[in-house]
Short mmCIF file of C-alpha atoms and ligand atoms in Angstrom, two decimals:
data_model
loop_
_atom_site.label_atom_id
_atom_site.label_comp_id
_atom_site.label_asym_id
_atom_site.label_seq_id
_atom_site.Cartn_x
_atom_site.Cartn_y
_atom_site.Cartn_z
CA UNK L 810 -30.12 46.62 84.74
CA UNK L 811 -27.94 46.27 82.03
CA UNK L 812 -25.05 43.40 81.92
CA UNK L 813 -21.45 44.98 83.41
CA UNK L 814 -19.35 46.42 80.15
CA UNK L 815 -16.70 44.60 80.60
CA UNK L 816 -18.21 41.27 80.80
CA UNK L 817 -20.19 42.19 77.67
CA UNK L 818 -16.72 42.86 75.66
CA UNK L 819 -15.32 40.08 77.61
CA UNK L 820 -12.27 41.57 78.90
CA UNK L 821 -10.70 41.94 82.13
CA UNK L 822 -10.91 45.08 84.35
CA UNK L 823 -7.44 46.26 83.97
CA UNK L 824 -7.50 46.20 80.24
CA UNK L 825 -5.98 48.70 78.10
CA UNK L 826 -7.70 50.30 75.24
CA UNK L 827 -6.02 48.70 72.69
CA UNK L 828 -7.54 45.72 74.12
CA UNK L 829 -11.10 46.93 74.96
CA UNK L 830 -11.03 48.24 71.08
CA UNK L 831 -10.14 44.44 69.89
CA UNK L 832 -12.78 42.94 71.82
CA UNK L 833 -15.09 45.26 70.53
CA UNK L 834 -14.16 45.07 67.18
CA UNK L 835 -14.57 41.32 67.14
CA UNK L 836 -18.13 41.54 68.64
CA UNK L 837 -19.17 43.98 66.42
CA UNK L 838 -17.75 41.64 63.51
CA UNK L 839 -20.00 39.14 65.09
CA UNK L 840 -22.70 40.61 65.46
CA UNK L 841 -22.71 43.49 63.08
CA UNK L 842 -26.16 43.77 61.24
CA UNK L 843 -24.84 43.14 57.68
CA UNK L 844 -24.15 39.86 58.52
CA UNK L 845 -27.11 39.19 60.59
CA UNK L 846 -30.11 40.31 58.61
CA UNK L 847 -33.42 40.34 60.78
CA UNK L 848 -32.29 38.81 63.50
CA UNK L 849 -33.15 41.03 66.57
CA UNK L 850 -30.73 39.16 69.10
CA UNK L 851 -27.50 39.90 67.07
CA UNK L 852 -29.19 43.28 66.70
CA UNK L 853 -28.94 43.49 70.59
CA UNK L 854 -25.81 41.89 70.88
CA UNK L 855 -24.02 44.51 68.64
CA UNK L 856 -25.80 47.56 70.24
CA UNK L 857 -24.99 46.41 73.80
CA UNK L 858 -21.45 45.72 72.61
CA UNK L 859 -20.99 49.26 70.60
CA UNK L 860 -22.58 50.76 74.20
CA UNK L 861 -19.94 48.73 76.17
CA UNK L 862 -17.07 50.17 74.12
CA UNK L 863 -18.37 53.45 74.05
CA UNK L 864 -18.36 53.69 77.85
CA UNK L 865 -14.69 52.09 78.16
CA UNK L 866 -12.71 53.33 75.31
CA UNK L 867 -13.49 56.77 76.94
CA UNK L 868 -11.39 57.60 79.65
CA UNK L 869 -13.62 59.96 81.41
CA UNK L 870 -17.43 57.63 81.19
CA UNK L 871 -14.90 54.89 81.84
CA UNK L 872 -13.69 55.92 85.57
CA UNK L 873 -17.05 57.26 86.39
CA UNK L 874 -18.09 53.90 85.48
CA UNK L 875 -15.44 52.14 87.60
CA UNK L 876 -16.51 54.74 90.40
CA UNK L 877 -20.23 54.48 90.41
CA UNK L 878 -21.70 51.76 87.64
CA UNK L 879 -24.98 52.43 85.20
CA UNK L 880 -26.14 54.40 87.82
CA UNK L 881 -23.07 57.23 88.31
CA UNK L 882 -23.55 57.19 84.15
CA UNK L 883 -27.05 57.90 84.09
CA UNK L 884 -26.48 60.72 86.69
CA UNK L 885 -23.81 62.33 84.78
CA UNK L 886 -25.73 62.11 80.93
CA UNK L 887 -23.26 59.64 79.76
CA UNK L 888 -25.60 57.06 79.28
CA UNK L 889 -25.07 55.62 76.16
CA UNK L 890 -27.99 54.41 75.27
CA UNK L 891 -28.12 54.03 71.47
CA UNK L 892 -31.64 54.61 70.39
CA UNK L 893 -30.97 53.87 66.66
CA UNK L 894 -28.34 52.20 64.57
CA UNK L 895 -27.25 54.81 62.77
CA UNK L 896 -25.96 56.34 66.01
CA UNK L 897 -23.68 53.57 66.63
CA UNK L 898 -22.65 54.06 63.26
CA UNK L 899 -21.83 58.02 63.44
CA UNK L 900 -20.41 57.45 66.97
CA UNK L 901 -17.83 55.06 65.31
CA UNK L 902 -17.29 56.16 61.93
CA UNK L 903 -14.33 54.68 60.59
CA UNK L 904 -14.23 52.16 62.32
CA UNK L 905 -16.89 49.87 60.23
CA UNK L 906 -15.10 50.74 57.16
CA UNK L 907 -11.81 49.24 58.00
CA UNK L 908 -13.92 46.53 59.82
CA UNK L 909 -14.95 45.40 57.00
CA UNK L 910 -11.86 46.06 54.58
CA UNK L 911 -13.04 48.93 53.17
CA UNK L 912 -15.63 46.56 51.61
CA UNK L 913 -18.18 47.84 53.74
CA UNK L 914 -21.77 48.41 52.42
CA UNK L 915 -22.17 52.10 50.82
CA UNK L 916 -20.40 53.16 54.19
CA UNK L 917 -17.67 56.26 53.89
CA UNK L 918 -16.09 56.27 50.12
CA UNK L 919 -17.76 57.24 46.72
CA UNK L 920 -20.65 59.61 47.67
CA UNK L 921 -20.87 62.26 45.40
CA UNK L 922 -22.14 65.92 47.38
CA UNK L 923 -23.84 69.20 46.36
CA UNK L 924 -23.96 70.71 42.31
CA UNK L 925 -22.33 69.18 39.74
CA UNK L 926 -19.24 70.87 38.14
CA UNK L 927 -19.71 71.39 34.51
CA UNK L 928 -18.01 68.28 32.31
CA UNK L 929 -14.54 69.04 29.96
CA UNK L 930 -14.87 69.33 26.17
CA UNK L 931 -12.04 68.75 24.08
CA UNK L 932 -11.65 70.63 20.52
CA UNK L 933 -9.10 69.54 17.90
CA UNK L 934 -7.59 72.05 16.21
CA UNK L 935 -5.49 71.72 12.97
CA UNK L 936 -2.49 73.98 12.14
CA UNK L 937 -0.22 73.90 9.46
CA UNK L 938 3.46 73.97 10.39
CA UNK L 939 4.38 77.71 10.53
CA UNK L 940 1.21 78.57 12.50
CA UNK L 941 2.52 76.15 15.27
CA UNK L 942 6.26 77.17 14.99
CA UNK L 943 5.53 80.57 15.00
CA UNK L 944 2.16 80.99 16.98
CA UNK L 945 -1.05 82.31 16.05
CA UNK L 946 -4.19 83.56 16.81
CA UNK L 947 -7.16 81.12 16.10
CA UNK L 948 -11.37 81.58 16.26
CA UNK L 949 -12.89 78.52 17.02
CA UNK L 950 -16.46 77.79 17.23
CA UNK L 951 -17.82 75.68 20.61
CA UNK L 952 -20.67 73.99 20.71
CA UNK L 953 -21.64 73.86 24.40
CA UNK L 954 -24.09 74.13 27.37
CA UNK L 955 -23.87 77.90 28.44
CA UNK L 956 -25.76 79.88 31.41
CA UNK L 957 -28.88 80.65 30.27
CA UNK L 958 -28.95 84.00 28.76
CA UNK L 959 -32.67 84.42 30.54
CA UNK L 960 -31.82 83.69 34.04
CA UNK L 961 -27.90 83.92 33.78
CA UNK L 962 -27.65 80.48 35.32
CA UNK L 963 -29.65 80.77 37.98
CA UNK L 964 -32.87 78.57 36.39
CA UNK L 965 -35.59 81.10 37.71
CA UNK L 966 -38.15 83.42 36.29
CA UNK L 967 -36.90 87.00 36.98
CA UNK L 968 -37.81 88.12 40.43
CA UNK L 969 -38.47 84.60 41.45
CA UNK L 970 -36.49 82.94 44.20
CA UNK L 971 -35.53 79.70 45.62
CA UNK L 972 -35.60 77.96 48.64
CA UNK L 973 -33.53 75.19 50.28
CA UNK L 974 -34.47 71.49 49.58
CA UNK L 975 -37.08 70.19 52.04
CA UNK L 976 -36.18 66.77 51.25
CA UNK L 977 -32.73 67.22 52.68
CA UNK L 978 -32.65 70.46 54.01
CA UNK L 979 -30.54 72.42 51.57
CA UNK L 980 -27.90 69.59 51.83
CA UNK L 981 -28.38 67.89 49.08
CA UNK L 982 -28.06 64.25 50.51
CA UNK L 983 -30.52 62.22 51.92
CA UNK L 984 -29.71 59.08 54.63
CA UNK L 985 -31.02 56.24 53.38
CA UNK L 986 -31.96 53.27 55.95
CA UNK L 987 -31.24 49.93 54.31
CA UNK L 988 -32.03 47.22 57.05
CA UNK L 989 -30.22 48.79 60.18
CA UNK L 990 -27.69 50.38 57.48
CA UNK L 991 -27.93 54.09 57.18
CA UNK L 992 -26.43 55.33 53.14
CA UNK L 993 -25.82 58.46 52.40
CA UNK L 994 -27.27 59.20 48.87
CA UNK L 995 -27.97 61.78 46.50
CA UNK L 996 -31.34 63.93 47.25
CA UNK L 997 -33.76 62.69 44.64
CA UNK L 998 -36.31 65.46 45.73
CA UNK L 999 -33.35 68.28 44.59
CA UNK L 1000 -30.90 65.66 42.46
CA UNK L 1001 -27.98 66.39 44.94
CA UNK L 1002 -28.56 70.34 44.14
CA UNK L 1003 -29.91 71.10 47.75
CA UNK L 1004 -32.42 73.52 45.94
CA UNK L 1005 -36.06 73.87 45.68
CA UNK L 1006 -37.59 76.26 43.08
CA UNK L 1007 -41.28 76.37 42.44
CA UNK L 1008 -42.44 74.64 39.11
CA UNK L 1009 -43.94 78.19 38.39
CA UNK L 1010 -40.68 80.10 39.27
CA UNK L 1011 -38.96 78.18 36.60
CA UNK L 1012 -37.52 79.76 33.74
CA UNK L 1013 -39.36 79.77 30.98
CA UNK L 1014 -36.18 79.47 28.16
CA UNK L 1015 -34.18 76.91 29.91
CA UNK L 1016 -37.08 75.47 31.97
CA UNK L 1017 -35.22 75.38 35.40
CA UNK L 1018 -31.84 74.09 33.63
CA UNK L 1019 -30.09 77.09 34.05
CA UNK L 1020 -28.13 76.19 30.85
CA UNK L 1021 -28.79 76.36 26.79
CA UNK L 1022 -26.93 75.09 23.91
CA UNK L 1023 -24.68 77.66 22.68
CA UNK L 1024 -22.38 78.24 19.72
CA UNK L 1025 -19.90 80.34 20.90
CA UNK L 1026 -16.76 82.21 18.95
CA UNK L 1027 -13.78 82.01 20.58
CA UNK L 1028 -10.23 83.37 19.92
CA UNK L 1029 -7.59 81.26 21.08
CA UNK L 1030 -3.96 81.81 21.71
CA UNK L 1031 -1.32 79.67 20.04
CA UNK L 1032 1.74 79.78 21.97
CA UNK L 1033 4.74 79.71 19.26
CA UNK L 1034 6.15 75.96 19.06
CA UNK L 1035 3.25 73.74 19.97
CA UNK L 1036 3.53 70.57 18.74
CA UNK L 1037 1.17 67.75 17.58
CA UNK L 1038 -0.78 66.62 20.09
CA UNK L 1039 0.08 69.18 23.01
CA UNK L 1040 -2.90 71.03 24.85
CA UNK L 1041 -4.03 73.95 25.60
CA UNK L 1042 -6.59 75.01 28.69
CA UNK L 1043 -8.95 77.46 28.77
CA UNK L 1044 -10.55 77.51 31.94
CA UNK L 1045 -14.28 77.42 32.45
CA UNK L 1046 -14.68 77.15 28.87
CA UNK L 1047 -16.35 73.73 28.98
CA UNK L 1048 -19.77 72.43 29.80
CA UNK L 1049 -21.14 75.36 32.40
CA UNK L 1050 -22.17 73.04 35.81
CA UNK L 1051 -25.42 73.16 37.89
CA UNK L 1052 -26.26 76.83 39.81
CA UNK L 1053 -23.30 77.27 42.23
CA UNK L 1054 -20.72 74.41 41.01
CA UNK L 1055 -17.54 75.88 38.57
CA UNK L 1056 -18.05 74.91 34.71
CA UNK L 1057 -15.93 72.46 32.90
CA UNK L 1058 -12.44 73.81 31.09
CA UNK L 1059 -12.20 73.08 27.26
CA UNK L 1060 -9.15 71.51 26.06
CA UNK L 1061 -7.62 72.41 22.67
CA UNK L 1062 -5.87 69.35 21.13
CA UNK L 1063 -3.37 70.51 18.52
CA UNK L 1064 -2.51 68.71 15.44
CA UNK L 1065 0.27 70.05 13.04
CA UNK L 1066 0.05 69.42 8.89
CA UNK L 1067 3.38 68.42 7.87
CA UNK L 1068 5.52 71.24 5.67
CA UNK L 1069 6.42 70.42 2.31
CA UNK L 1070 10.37 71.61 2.83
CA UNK L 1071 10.91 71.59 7.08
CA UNK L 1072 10.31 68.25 9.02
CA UNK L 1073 10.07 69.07 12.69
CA UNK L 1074 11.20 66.67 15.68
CA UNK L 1075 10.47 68.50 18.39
CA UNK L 1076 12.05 71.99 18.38
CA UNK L 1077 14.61 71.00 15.93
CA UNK L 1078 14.31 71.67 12.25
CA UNK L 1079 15.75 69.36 9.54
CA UNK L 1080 15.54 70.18 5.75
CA UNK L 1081 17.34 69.19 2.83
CA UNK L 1082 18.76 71.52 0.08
CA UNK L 1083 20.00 70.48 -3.13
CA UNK L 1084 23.59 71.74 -4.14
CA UNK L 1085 25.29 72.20 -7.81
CA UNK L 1086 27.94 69.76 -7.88
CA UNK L 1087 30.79 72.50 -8.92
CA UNK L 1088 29.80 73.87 -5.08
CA UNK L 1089 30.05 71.12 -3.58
CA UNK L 1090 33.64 70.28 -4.86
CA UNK L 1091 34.56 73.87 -4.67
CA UNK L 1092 32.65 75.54 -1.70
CA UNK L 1093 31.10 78.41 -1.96
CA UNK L 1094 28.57 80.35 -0.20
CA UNK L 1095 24.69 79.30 -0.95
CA UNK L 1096 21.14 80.95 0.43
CA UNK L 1097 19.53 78.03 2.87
CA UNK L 1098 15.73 78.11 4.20
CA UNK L 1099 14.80 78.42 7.82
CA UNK L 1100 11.64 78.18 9.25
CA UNK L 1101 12.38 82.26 10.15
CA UNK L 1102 13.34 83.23 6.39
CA UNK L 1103 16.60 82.72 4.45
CA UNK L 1104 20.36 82.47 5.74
CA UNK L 1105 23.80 82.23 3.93
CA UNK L 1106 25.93 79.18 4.27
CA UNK L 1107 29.36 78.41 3.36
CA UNK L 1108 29.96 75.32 1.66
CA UNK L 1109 33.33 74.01 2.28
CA UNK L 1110 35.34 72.54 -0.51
CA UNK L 1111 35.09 69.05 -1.09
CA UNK L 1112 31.50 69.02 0.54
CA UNK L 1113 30.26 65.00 0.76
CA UNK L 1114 26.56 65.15 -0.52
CA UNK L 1115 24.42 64.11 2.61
CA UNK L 1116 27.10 66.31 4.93
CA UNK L 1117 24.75 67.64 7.33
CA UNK L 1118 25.23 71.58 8.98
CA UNK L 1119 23.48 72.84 11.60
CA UNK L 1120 22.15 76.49 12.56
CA UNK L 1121 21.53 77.03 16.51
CA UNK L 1122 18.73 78.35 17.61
CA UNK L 1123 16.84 79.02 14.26
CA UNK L 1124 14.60 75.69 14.71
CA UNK L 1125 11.71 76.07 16.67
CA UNK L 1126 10.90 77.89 19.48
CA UNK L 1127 10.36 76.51 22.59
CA UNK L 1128 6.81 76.72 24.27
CA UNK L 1129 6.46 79.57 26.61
CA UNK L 1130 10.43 80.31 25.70
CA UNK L 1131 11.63 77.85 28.66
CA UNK L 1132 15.02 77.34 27.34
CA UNK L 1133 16.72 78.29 23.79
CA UNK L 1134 14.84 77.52 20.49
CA UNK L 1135 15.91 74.65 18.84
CA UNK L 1136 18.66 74.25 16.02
CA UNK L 1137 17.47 73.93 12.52
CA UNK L 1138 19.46 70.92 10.54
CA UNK L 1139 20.66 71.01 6.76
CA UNK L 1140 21.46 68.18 4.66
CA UNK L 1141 23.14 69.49 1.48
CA UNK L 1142 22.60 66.32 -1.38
CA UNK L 1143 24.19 67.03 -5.13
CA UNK L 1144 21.76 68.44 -7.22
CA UNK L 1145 21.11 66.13 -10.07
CA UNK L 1146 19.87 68.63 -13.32
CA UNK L 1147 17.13 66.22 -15.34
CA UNK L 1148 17.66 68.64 -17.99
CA UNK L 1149 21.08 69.89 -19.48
CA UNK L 1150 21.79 72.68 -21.76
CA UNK L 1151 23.75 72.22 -24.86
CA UNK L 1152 27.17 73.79 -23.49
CA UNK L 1153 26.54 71.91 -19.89
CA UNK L 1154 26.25 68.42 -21.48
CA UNK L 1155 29.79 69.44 -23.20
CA UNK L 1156 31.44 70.71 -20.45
CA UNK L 1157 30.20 67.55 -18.15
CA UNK L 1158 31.46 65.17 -20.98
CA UNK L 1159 34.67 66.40 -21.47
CA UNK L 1160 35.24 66.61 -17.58
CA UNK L 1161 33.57 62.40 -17.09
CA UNK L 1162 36.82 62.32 -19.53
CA UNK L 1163 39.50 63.96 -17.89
CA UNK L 1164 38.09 62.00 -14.55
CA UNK L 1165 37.76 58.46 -16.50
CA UNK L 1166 34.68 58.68 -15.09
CA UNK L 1167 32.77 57.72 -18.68
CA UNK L 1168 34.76 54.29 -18.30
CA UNK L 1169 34.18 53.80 -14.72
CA UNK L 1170 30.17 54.19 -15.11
CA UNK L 1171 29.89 51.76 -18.14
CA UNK L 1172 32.44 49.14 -16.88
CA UNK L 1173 29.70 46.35 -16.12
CA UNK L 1174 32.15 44.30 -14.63
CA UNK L 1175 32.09 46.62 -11.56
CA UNK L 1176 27.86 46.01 -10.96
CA UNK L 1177 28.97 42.93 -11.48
CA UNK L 1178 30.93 42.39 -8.65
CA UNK L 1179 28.75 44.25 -6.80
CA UNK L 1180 25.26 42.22 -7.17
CA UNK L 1181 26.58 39.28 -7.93
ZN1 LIG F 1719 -33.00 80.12 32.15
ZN1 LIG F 1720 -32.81 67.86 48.39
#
């Protein structure tokens, strides 16, 4: 006859199951098999415990057992007679897992189930500036496991077909018993696949793989305004994955070559144009680059060189067009001629004269001052 449950968890009759689940949980602590390798009397201690708990933290088993003992349990097929561990472990599953602080032996977390998804593959992709602020159209060449082009994937000759894993019965994981533990692993008859083809059904160009290398040509999409370092996803485009699991996506890194005239931060444009000097003391109207073709500008009189001037909106784009493109920036500087005509080196003479200026520039006293 076995001992009375609540004796075995030690509690009193009345208990609530808050209770009855604390008592339990310390026995089981105490006696759990992890801590207590070989030893048959925790072994028996922890299964007469978890068959204890089982009666009373149900409230059904519990008042028949109130009502009628082992007996009224027996009669009704609630006996809960554990015949192996790894019951006690499925009929509590959680539980040892937090019992342990999640530090439990292979128990719940990490197991990985069924095909393999296909990994990611990442391409880099150089473009020079206006390809990236404009968009473009780009063939790439991957290098990557594809479906076999002999069995489409499927790794079997043609007309051949496949069966579930024996091993594991078309799940693809095996239980493991480790001791009294019971870990849930990958099938190593099927390698997690849950398959079983016939050496002889394999096919004969990818040997049961399913998969090849492949070169593959691809065109991609650039979206107008990408940036340095910004990706694009094309889905399934990676590594394919074993029969029945999704293949990988390949990820096109961008890089952008910088622009001899336009520097880029973000969707804003900045360049700087060089101005005659008589424009910049007298205005005018000058032809400025964008990164969309030319525009007119008016110089005011009396321009500072360095003054900067800004055009909304004909920067760069934004990706997708969420929002407005970005401004392009102008810095106008005074053009500084290395070479002078005849007549120009005249003019600019007599005017350094009429402005003192030809004084002003060779007065050393003034660098002087200045450097020390
Ligand atoms: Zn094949
Ligand atoms: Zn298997």
């Amino acid at each position: 006859m076995p001992r009375d449950y609540y004796e075995v968890l030690g509690v009193a009759r009345d208990a609530d199951g808050k209770v009855i689940k604390k008592a339990y949980r310390k026995l089981a602590m105490k006696h759990h098999p992890d801590r207590n390798p070989d030893n048959p009397e925790a072994e028996a201690k922890f299964k007469e415990a978890s068959e204890a708990y089982e009666v009373l933290s149900s409230d059904e088993k519990r008042r028949v057992y109130d009502q009628y003992g082992h007996d009224g349990l027996k009669g009704r097929g609630f006996d809960p007679n554990f015949t192996d561990m790894g019951d006690i472990f499925s009929a509590f599953s959680g539980m040892f897992g937090d019992l342990f602080g999640g530090g439990g032996r292979g128990r719940g977390r990490g197991q990985s189930r069924g095909p393999r998804a296909g990994a990611d593959l990442e391409y880099p992709l150089n473009l020079d500036f206006m390809e990236a602020a404009h968009g473009c159209s780009k063939e790439i060449t991957v290098h990557r496991h594809a479906h076999c082009g002999g069995c489409s994937g499927s790794g079997l000759k043609p007309g051949a077909t496949e069966s579930g894993c024996e091993t594991c019965g078309g799940q693809g994981q095996v239980i493991q018993a480790q001791g009294f533990l019971r870990i849930r692993t990958h099938c190593p008859a099927c390698r997690g696949t849950g398959r079983h083809v016939d050496p002889a059904d394999r096919c004969d160009d990818c040997s049961g793989s399913g998969r090849e290398r492949a070169t593959e040509e691809l065109t991609v999409t650039i979206p107008a305004g990408v940036d340095r370092g910004m990706q694009l996803r094309l889905v399934g485009k990676g590594e394919v994955g074993d029969p029945g699991a999704p293949a990988g996506n390949l990820f096109v890194t961008i890089d952008v070559e910088p622009h001899s005239l336009f520097k880029r931060e973000g969707v804003e444009t900045v360049c700087t144009v060089p101005v005659p000097y008589p424009v910049m003391v007298l205005g005018g109207e000058i032809t400025v680059p964008t990164i969309h073709g030319e525009e007119q500008l008016d110089v005011p009189r009396g321009t500072d060189s360095g003054k900067v001037f800004t055009l909304r909106g004909k920067g760069i784009p934004r990706v997708n067009g969420r929002g407005p493109a970005g401004d392009h920036h102008i810095q106008l500087v005074v053009d500084v001629p290395k070479k002078l005509s005849e007549r120009a080196e005249e003019l600019l003479r007599e005017l350094a004269e009429e402005q003192g200026a030809e004084g002003s520039v060779q007065d050393r006293g003034f660098w002087q001052k200045l450097f020390g």
